[in-house]
Coordinates of C-alpha atoms and ligand atoms in Angstrom, one line a residue:
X105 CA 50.1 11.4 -17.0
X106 CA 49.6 14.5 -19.3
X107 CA 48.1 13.2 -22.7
X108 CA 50.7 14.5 -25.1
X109 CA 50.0 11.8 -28.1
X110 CA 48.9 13.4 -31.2
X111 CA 46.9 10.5 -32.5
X112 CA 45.8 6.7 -32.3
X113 CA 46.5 4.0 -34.1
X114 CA 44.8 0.6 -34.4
X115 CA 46.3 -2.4 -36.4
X116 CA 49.8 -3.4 -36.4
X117 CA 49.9 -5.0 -39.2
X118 CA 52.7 -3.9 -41.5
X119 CA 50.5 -0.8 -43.0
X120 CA 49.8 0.1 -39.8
X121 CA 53.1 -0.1 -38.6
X122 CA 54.5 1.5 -41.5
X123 CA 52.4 4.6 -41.4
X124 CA 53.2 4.7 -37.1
X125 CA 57.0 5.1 -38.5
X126 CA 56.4 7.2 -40.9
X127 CA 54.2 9.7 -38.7
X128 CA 57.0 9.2 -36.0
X129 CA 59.6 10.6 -38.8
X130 CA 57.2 13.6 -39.2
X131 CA 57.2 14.6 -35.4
X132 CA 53.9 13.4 -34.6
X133 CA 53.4 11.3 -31.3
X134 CA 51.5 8.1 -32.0
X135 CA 49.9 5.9 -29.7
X136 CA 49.9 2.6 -31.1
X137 CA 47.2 -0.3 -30.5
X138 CA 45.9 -3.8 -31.5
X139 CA 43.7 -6.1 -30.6
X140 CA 45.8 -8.8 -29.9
X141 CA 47.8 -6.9 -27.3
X142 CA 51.3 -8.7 -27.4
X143 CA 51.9 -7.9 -31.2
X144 CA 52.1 -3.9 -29.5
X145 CA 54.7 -5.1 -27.3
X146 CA 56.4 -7.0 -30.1
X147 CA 56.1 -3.7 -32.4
X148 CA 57.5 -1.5 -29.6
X149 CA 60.4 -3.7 -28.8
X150 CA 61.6 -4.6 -32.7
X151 CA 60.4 -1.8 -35.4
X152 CA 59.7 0.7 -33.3
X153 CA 62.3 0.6 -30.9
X154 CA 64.3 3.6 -30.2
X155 CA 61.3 5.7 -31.6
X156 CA 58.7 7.8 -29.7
X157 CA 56.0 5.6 -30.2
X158 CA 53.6 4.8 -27.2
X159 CA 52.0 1.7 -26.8
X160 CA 48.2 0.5 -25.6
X161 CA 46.9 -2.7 -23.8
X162 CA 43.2 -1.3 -24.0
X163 CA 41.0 1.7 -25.8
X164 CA 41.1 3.1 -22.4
X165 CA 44.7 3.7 -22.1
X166 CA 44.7 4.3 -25.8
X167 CA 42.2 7.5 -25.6
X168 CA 43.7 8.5 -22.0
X169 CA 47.1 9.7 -24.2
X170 CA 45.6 11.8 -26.3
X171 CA 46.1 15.3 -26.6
X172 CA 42.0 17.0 -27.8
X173 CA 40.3 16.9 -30.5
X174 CA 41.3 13.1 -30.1
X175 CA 42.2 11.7 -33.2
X176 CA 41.9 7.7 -33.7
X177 CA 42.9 6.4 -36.5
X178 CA 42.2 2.4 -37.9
X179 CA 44.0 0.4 -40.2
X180 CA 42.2 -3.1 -39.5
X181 CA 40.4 -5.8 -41.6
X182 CA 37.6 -4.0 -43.5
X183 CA 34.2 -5.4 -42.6
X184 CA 33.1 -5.9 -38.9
X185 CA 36.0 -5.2 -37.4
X186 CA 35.8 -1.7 -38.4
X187 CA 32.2 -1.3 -36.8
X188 CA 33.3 -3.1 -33.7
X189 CA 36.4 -0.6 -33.6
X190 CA 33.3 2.4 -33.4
X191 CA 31.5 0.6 -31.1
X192 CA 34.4 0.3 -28.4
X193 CA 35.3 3.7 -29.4
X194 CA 32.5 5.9 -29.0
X195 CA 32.0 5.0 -25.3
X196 CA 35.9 6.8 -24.8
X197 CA 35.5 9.8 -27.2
X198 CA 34.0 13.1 -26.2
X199 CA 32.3 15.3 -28.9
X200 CA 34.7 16.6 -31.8
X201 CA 37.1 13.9 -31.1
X202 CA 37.6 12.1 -34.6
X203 CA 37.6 8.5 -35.6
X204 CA 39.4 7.7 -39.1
X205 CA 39.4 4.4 -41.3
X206 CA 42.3 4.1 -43.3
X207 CA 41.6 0.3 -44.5
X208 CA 39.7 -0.1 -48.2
X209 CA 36.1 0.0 -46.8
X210 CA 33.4 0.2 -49.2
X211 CA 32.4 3.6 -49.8
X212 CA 28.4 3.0 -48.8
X213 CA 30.2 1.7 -45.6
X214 CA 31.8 5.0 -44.9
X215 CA 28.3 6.6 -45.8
X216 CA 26.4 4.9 -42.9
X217 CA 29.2 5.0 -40.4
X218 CA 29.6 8.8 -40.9
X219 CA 25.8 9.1 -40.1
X220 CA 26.1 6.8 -36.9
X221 CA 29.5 8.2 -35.7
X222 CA 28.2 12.1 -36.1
X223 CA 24.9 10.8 -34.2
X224 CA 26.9 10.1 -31.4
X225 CA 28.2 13.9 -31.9
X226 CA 31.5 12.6 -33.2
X227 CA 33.8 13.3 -36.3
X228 CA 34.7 10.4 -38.7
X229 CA 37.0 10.4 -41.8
X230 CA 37.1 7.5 -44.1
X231 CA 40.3 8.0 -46.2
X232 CA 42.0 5.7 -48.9
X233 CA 45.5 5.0 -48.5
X234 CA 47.8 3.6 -51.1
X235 CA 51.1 2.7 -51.8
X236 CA 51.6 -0.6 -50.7
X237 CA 53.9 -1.3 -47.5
X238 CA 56.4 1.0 -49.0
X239 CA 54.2 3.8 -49.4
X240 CA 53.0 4.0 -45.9
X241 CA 56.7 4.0 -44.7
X242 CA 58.0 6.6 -46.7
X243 CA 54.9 8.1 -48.1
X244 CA 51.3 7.3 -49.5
X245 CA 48.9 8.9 -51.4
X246 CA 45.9 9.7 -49.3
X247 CA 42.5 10.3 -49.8
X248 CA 40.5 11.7 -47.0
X249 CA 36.7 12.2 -47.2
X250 CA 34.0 12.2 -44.3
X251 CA 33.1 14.8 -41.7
X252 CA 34.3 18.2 -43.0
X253 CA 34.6 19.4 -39.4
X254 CA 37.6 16.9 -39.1
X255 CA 40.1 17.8 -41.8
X256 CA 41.2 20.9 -40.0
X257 CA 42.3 18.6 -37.8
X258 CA 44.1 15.5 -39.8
X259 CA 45.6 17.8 -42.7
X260 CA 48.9 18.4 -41.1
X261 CA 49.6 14.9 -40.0
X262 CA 48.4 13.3 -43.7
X263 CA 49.9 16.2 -45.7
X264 CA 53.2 15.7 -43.5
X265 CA 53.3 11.9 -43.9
X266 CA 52.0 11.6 -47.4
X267 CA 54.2 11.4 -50.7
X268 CA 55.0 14.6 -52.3
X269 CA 55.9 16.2 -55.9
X270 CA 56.5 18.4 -57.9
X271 CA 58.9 20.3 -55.5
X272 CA 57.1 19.2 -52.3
X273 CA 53.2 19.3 -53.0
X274 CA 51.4 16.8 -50.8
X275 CA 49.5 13.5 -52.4
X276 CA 46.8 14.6 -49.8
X277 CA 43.7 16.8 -50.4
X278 CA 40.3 17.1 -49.0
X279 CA 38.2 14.7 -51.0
X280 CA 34.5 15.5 -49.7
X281 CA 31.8 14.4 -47.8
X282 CA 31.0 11.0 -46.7
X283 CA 32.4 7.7 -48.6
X284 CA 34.0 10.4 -51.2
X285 CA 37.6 9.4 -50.3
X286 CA 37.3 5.6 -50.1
X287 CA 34.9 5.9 -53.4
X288 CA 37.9 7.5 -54.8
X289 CA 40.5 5.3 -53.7
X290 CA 38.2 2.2 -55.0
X291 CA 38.2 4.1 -58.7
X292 CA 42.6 4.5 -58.3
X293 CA 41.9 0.5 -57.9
X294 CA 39.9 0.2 -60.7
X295 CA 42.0 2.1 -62.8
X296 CA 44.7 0.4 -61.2
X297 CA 43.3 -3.4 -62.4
X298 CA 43.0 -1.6 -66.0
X299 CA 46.6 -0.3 -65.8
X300 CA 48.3 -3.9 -64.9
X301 CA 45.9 -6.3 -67.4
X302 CA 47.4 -3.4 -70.3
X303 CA 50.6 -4.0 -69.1
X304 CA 50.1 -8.1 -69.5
X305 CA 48.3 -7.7 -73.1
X306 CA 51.7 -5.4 -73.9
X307 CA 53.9 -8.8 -72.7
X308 CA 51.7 -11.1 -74.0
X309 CA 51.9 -9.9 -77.5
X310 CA 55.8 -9.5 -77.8
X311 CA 55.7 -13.1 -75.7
X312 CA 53.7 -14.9 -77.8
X313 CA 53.4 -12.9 -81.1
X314 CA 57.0 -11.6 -81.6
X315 CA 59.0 -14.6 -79.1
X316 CA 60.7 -12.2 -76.8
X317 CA 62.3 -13.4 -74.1
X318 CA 61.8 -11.5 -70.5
X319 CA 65.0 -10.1 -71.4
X320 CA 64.2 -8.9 -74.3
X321 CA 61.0 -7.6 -72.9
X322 CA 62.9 -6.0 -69.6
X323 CA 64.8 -3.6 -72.2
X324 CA 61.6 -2.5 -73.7
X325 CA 60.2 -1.5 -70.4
X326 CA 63.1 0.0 -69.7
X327 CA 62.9 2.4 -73.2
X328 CA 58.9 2.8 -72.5
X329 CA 59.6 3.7 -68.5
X330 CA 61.6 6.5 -70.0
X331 CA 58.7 8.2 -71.8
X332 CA 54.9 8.8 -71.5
X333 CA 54.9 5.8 -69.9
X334 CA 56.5 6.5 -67.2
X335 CA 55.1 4.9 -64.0
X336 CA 55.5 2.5 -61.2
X337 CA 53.5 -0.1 -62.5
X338 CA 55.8 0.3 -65.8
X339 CA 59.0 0.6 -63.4
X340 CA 58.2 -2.9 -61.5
X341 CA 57.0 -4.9 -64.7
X342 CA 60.5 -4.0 -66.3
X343 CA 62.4 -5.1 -62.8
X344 CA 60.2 -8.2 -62.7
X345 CA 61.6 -9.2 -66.4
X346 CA 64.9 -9.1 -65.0
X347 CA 64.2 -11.6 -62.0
X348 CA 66.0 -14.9 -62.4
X349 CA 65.3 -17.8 -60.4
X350 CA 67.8 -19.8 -58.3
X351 CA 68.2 -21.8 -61.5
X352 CA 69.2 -18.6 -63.5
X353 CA 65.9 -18.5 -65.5
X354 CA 63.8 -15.7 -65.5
X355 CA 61.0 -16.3 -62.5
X356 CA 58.3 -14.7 -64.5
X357 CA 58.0 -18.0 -66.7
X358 CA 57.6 -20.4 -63.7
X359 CA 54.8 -18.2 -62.1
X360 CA 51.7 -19.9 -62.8
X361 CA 48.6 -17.3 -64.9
X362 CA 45.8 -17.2 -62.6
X363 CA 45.3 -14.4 -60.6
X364 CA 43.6 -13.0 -57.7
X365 CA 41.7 -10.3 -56.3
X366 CA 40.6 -9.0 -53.3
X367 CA 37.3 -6.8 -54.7
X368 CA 38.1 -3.8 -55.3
X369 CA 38.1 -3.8 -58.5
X370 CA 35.2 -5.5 -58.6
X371 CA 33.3 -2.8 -56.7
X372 CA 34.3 -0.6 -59.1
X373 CA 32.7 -2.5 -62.2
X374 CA 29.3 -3.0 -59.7
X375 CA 29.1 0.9 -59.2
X376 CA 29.6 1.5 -62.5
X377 CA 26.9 -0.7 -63.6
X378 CA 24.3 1.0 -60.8
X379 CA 25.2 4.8 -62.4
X380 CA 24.8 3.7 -66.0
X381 CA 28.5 4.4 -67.0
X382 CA 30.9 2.7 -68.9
X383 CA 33.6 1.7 -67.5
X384 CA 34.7 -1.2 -70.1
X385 CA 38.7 -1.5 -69.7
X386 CA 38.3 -1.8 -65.6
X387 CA 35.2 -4.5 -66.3
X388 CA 37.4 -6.1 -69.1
X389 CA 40.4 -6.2 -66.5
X390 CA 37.8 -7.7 -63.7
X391 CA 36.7 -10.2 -65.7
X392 CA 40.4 -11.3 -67.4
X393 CA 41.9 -11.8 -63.8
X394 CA 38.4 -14.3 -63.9
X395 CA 39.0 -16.1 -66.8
X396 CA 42.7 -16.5 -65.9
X397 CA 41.4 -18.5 -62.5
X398 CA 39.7 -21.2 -64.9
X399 CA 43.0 -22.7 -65.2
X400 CA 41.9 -26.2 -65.9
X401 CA 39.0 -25.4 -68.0
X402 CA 41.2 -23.5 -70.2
X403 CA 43.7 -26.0 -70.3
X404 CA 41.4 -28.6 -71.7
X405 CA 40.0 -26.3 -74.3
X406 CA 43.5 -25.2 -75.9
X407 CA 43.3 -28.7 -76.9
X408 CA 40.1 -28.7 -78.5
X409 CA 39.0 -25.1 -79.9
X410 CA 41.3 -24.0 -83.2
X411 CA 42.3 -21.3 -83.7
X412 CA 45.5 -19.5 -85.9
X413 CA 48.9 -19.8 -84.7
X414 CA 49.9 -16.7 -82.6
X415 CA 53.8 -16.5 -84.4
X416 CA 54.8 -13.2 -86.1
X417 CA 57.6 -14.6 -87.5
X418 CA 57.7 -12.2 -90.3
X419 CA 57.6 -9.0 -88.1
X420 CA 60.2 -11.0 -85.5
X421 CA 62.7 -11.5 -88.5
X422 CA 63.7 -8.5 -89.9
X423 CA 64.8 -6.1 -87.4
X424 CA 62.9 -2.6 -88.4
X425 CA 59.5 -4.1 -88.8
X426 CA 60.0 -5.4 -84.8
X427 CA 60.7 -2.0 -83.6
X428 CA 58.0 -0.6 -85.5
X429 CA 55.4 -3.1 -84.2
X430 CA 56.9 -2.5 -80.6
X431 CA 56.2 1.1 -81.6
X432 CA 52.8 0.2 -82.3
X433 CA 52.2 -1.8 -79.0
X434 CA 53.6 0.8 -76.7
X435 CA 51.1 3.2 -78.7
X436 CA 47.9 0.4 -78.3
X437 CA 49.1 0.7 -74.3
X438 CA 49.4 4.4 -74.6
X439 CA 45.8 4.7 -76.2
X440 CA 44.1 2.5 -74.2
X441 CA 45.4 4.1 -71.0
X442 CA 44.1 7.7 -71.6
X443 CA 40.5 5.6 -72.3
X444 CA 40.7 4.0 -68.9
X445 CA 41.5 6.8 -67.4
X446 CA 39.0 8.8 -69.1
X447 CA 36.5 5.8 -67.9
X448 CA 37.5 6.2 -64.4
X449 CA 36.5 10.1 -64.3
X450 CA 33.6 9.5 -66.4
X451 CA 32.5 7.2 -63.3
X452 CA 34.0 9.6 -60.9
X453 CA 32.2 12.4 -62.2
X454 CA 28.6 10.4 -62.6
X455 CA 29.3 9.6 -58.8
X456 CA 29.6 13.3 -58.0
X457 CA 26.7 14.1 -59.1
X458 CA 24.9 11.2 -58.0
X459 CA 25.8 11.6 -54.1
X460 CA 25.9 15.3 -54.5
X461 CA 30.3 15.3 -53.6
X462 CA 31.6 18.4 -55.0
X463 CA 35.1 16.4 -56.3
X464 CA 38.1 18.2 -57.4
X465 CA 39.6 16.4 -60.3
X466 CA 42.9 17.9 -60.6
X467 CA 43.5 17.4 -57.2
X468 CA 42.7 13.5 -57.5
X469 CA 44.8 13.6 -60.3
X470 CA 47.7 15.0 -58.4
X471 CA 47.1 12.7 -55.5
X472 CA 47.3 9.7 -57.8
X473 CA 50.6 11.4 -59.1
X474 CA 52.7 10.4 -56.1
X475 CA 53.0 7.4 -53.3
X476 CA 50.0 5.5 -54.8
X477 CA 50.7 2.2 -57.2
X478 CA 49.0 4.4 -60.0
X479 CA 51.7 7.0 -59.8
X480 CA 52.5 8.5 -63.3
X481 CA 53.8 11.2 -65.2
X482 CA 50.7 10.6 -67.2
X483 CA 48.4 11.6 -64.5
X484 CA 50.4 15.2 -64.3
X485 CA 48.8 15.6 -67.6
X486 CA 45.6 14.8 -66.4
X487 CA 45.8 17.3 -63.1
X488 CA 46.7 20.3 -66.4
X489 CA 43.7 19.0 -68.0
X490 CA 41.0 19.6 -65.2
X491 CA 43.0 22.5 -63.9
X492 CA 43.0 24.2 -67.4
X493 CA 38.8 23.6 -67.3
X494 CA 37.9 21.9 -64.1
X495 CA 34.4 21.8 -66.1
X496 CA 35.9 19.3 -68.9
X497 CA 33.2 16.4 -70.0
X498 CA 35.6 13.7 -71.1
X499 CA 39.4 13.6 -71.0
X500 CA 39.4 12.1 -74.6
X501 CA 38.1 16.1 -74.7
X502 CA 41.1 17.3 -74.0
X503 CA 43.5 19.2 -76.7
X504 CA 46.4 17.6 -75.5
X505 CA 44.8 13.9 -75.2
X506 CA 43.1 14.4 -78.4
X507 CA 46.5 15.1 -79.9
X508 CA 48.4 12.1 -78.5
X509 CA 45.4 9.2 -79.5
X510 CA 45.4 11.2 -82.9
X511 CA 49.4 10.1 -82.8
X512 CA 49.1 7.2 -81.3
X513 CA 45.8 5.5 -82.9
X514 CA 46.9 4.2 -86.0
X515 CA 49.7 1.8 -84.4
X516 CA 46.8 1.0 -81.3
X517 CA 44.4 -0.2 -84.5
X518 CA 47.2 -2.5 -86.1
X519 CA 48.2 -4.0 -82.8
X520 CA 44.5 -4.9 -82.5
X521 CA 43.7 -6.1 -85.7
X522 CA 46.6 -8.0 -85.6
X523 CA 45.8 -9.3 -82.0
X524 CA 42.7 -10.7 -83.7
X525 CA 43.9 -12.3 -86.8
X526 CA 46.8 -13.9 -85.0
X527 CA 44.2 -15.5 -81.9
X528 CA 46.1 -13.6 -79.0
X529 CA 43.7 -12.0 -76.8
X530 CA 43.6 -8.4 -76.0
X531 CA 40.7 -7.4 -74.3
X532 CA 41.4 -4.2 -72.9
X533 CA 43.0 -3.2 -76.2
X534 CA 40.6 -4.0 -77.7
X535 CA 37.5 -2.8 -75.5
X536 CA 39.2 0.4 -74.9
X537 CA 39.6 0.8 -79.2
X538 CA 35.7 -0.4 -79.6
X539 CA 34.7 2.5 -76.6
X540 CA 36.6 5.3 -78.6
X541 CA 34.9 4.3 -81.9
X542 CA 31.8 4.2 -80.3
X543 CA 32.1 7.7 -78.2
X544 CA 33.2 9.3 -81.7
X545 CA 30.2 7.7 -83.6
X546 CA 27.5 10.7 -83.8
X547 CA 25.1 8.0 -84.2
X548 CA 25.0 4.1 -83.9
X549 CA 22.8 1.4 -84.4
X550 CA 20.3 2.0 -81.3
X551 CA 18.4 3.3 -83.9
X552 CA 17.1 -0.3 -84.8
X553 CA 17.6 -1.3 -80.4
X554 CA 15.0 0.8 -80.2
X555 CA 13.2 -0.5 -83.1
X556 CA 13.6 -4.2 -81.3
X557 CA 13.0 -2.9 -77.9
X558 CA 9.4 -1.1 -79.4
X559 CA 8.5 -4.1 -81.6
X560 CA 8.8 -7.1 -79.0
X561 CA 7.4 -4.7 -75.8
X562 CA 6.5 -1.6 -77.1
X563 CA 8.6 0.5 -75.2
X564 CA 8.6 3.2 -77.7
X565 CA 11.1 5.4 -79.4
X566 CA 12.1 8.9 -80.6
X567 CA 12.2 10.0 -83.8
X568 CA 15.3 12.2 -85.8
X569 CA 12.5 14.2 -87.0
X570 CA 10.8 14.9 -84.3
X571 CA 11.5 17.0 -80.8
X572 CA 13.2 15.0 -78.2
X573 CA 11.2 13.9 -75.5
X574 CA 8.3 12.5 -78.1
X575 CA 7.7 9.3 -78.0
X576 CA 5.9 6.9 -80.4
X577 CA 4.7 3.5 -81.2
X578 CA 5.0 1.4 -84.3
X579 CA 2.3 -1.5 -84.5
X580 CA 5.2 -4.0 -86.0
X581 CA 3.6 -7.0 -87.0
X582 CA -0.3 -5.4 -87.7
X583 CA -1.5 -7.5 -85.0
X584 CA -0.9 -6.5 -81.6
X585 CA -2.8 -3.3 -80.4
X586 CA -1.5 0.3 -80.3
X587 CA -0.9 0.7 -76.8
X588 CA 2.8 1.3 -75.9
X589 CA 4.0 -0.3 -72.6
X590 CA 5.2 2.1 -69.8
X591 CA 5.8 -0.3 -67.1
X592 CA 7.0 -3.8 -68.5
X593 CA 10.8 -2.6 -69.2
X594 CA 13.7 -5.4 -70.9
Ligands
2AM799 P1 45.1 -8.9 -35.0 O1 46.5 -8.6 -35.1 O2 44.6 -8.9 -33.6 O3 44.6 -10.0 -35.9 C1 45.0 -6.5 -40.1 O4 44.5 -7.9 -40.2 C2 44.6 -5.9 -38.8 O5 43.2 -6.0 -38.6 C3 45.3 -6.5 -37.6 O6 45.7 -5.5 -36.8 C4 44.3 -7.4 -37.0 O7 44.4 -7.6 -35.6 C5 43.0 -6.6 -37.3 N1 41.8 -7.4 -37.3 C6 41.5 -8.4 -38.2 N2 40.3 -9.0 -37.9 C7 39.9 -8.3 -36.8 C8 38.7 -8.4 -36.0 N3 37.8 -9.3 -36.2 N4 38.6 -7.6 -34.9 C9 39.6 -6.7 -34.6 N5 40.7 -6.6 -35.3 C10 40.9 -7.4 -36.4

């Protein structure tokens, strides 16, 4: 048979499904696989059905159907089964043919299985993909990096399948070299964990500090979904409010508060930590979905550690003062959103420079804008900000972002404050409020660190009055010697 399929794909689970449908909307001829065999006979006789969709009972038949450069692409378990996918694969490939990951490997993964896959003079693309089940059916935000040799080759099918805006711009660019697209895809994750524990601080607040039922709360989503907040995330909380249960109560209050994670977010916070940069609303985020796991253990203590009794009642009574402190809450969201964000590229840029990835960061910004669970207007603001200077240091740089904290700072300060006098915790708040103090603080106490850091292991210091780059010793206590240490470091 003449191979006529256009690409590969392995992993029918429902993302890999999803995005077979979707590429089978947009034309393309897909060959689909798995390794349990029957669940491509299963896909081709249910979702698929009536579609031109090819199926696969072995790599051989797989790579026999397709058309040259032969494009495979993965969507299985991240780990092993991603190197034992390359394994079985390179055997059927020729040189140019192209292998692409599309699960959420780790990006030093990607970095070592370019190398291995372009030893065996193949192409490889390791690309994020987000959007949740939806989003591969109808259109994800991708983020390709690896091999540049292979994008050529994979931009019509991702641009084609991937969401658009802004009258029809694909959430699809080039990324760069290497684990540069799954690096960036584990940042929209990070950023992602920062975006939903905001969200909960925003709830818990008017829960627990104002009584607002998830009624209550659904309208203000509603109002704050119709603004700069504007976003998915926003969109679902509000719908969640709404959810009743079979009993006609709202199903958010029988859910129990601990949460999961599957890591990503976690990678993010370990990066961050190996390039020196701080990335405190996404750690703060991490380590909240934590604390909310030590169910019993928190249990026990909210009946043995004191504290003040969360009730606004004064604020929740008269009418104007409500809507002004939900003013102020939507504005400590607000805030603290354009810090996490500016975070995110802080790391992203760091990262650039770091692996040598020449990163575009109004075209991130404009890939987050659609498909992805991230999507925003917000983040069109972001794309005009690194278009206007692509060379811009810090978003909180920014004229328009240094305009809207200006507006929005002095509710963000009350909310916190009040957060901390009344016992209800805000951490990313909070974090986010201490980070912009400290980032607009032309000097802060290191000053006496270093002092600390020079009197217990003489690591040294520079002086205000001297050149930077000097560096001197202070014999402390009159005792020790005057030899400053240069190798024991704390
Ligand atoms: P399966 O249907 O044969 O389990 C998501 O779990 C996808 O990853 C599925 O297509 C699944 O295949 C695949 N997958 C999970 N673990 C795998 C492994 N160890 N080897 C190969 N494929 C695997």
């Amino acid at each position: 048979m003449e191979p006529n399929a256009d690409i590969a794909l392995i992993g029918l689970a429902v993302m890999g499904q999803n995005l077979i449908l979707n590429m089978d909307d947009h034309g393309f001829t897909v060959v689909a696989y798995n390794r349990s065999t029957e669940k491509v006979d299963q896909f081709l006789a249910n979702e698929a059905k009536g579609t031109k969709v090819l199926g696969a009972h072995s790599i051989a038949e797989m790579v026999s159907r397709l058309k040259r450069p032969r494009r495979v692409m993965m969507l299985v378990k991240a780990g092993k089964p991603v190197d034992e996918f390359i394994d079985q694969l390179i055997p059927h490939l020729e040189p140019g043919d192209i292998i692409i990951d599309g699960g959420n490997s780790l990006f030093e993964d990607t970095n070592r299985r370019q190398k291995y896959v372009e030893s065996k003079g193949l192409l490889y693309i390791g690309t994020g993909v987000s959007g949740g089940e939806e989003g591969a059916r109808r259109g994800p935000s991708i983020m390709p990096g690896g091999s540049p040799a292979a994008w050529p080759h994979v931009k019509d099918i991702f641009q084609a399948i991937s969401a658009k805006v802004e009258g029809g711009t694909p959430c699809c660019e080039w990324v760069g070299e290497m684990g540069a697209g799954h690096y960036v895809k584990m940042v929209h994750n990070g950023i992602e964990y920062g975006d939903m524990q905001l969200i909960c601080e925003a709830y818990n607040i008017m829960k627990t500090g104002l009584g607002m039922s998830a009624d209550d709360m659904h309208e203000v989503f509603a109002e704050w979904n119709r603004g700069d907040l504007d976003s998915y995330l926003i969109e679902i909380s509000r719908d969640i409010l709404a959810k009743k249960d079979a009993d006609g109560l709202p199903l958010v209050d029988k859910i129990l508060d601990t949460a999961g994670q599957k890591g990503t977010g976690k990678w993010t916070v370990i990066n961050s930590q190996d390039l020196g940069i701080p990335i405190t609303l996404m750690a703060e985020a991490v380590y909240s979905r934590c604390v909310s796991a030590l169910k019993d253990e928190r249990v026990q203590a909210s009946s043995m550690l004191e504290g003040p009794n969360p009730a606004l009642p004064d604020i929740a009574a008269s009418p104007e003062r409500k809507s002004a402190f939900i003013e102020d809450i939507r504005n400590a969201l607000y805030a603290s959103k354009i810090v996490s964000y500016a975070q995110g590229y802080m790391l992203m840029r760091a990262a650039a420079k770091e692996y040598q990835w020449n990163l575009n960061y109004g075209g991130i910004a404009l890939m987050w804008r659609g498909g992805c669970i991230i999507r925003s207007r917000f983040l069109g603001k972001i794309k005009e900000a690194y278009d206007s200077n692509p060379a811009l240091t810090n978003l909180l740089l920014d004229d328009y972002f240094v305009g809207e904290i200006r507006k929005a700072q002095d509710g963000w300060r009350n909310v916190v404050a009040t957060a901390a006098l009344k016992g209800i915790p805000v951490p990313a708040f909070s974090t986010a409020l201490a980070f912009y103090d400290q980032y607009r603080s032309g000097v802060l106490p290191a000053n006496l660190l270093q002092a600390q850091r020079d009197y217990f292991g003489a690591h040294t210091y520079e002086r205000i009055d001297q050149p930077r780059g000097q560096f001197f010793h202070t014999n402390w206590t009159g005792k020790g010697g005057a030899t400053a240490s240069s190798t024991y470091n704390v």
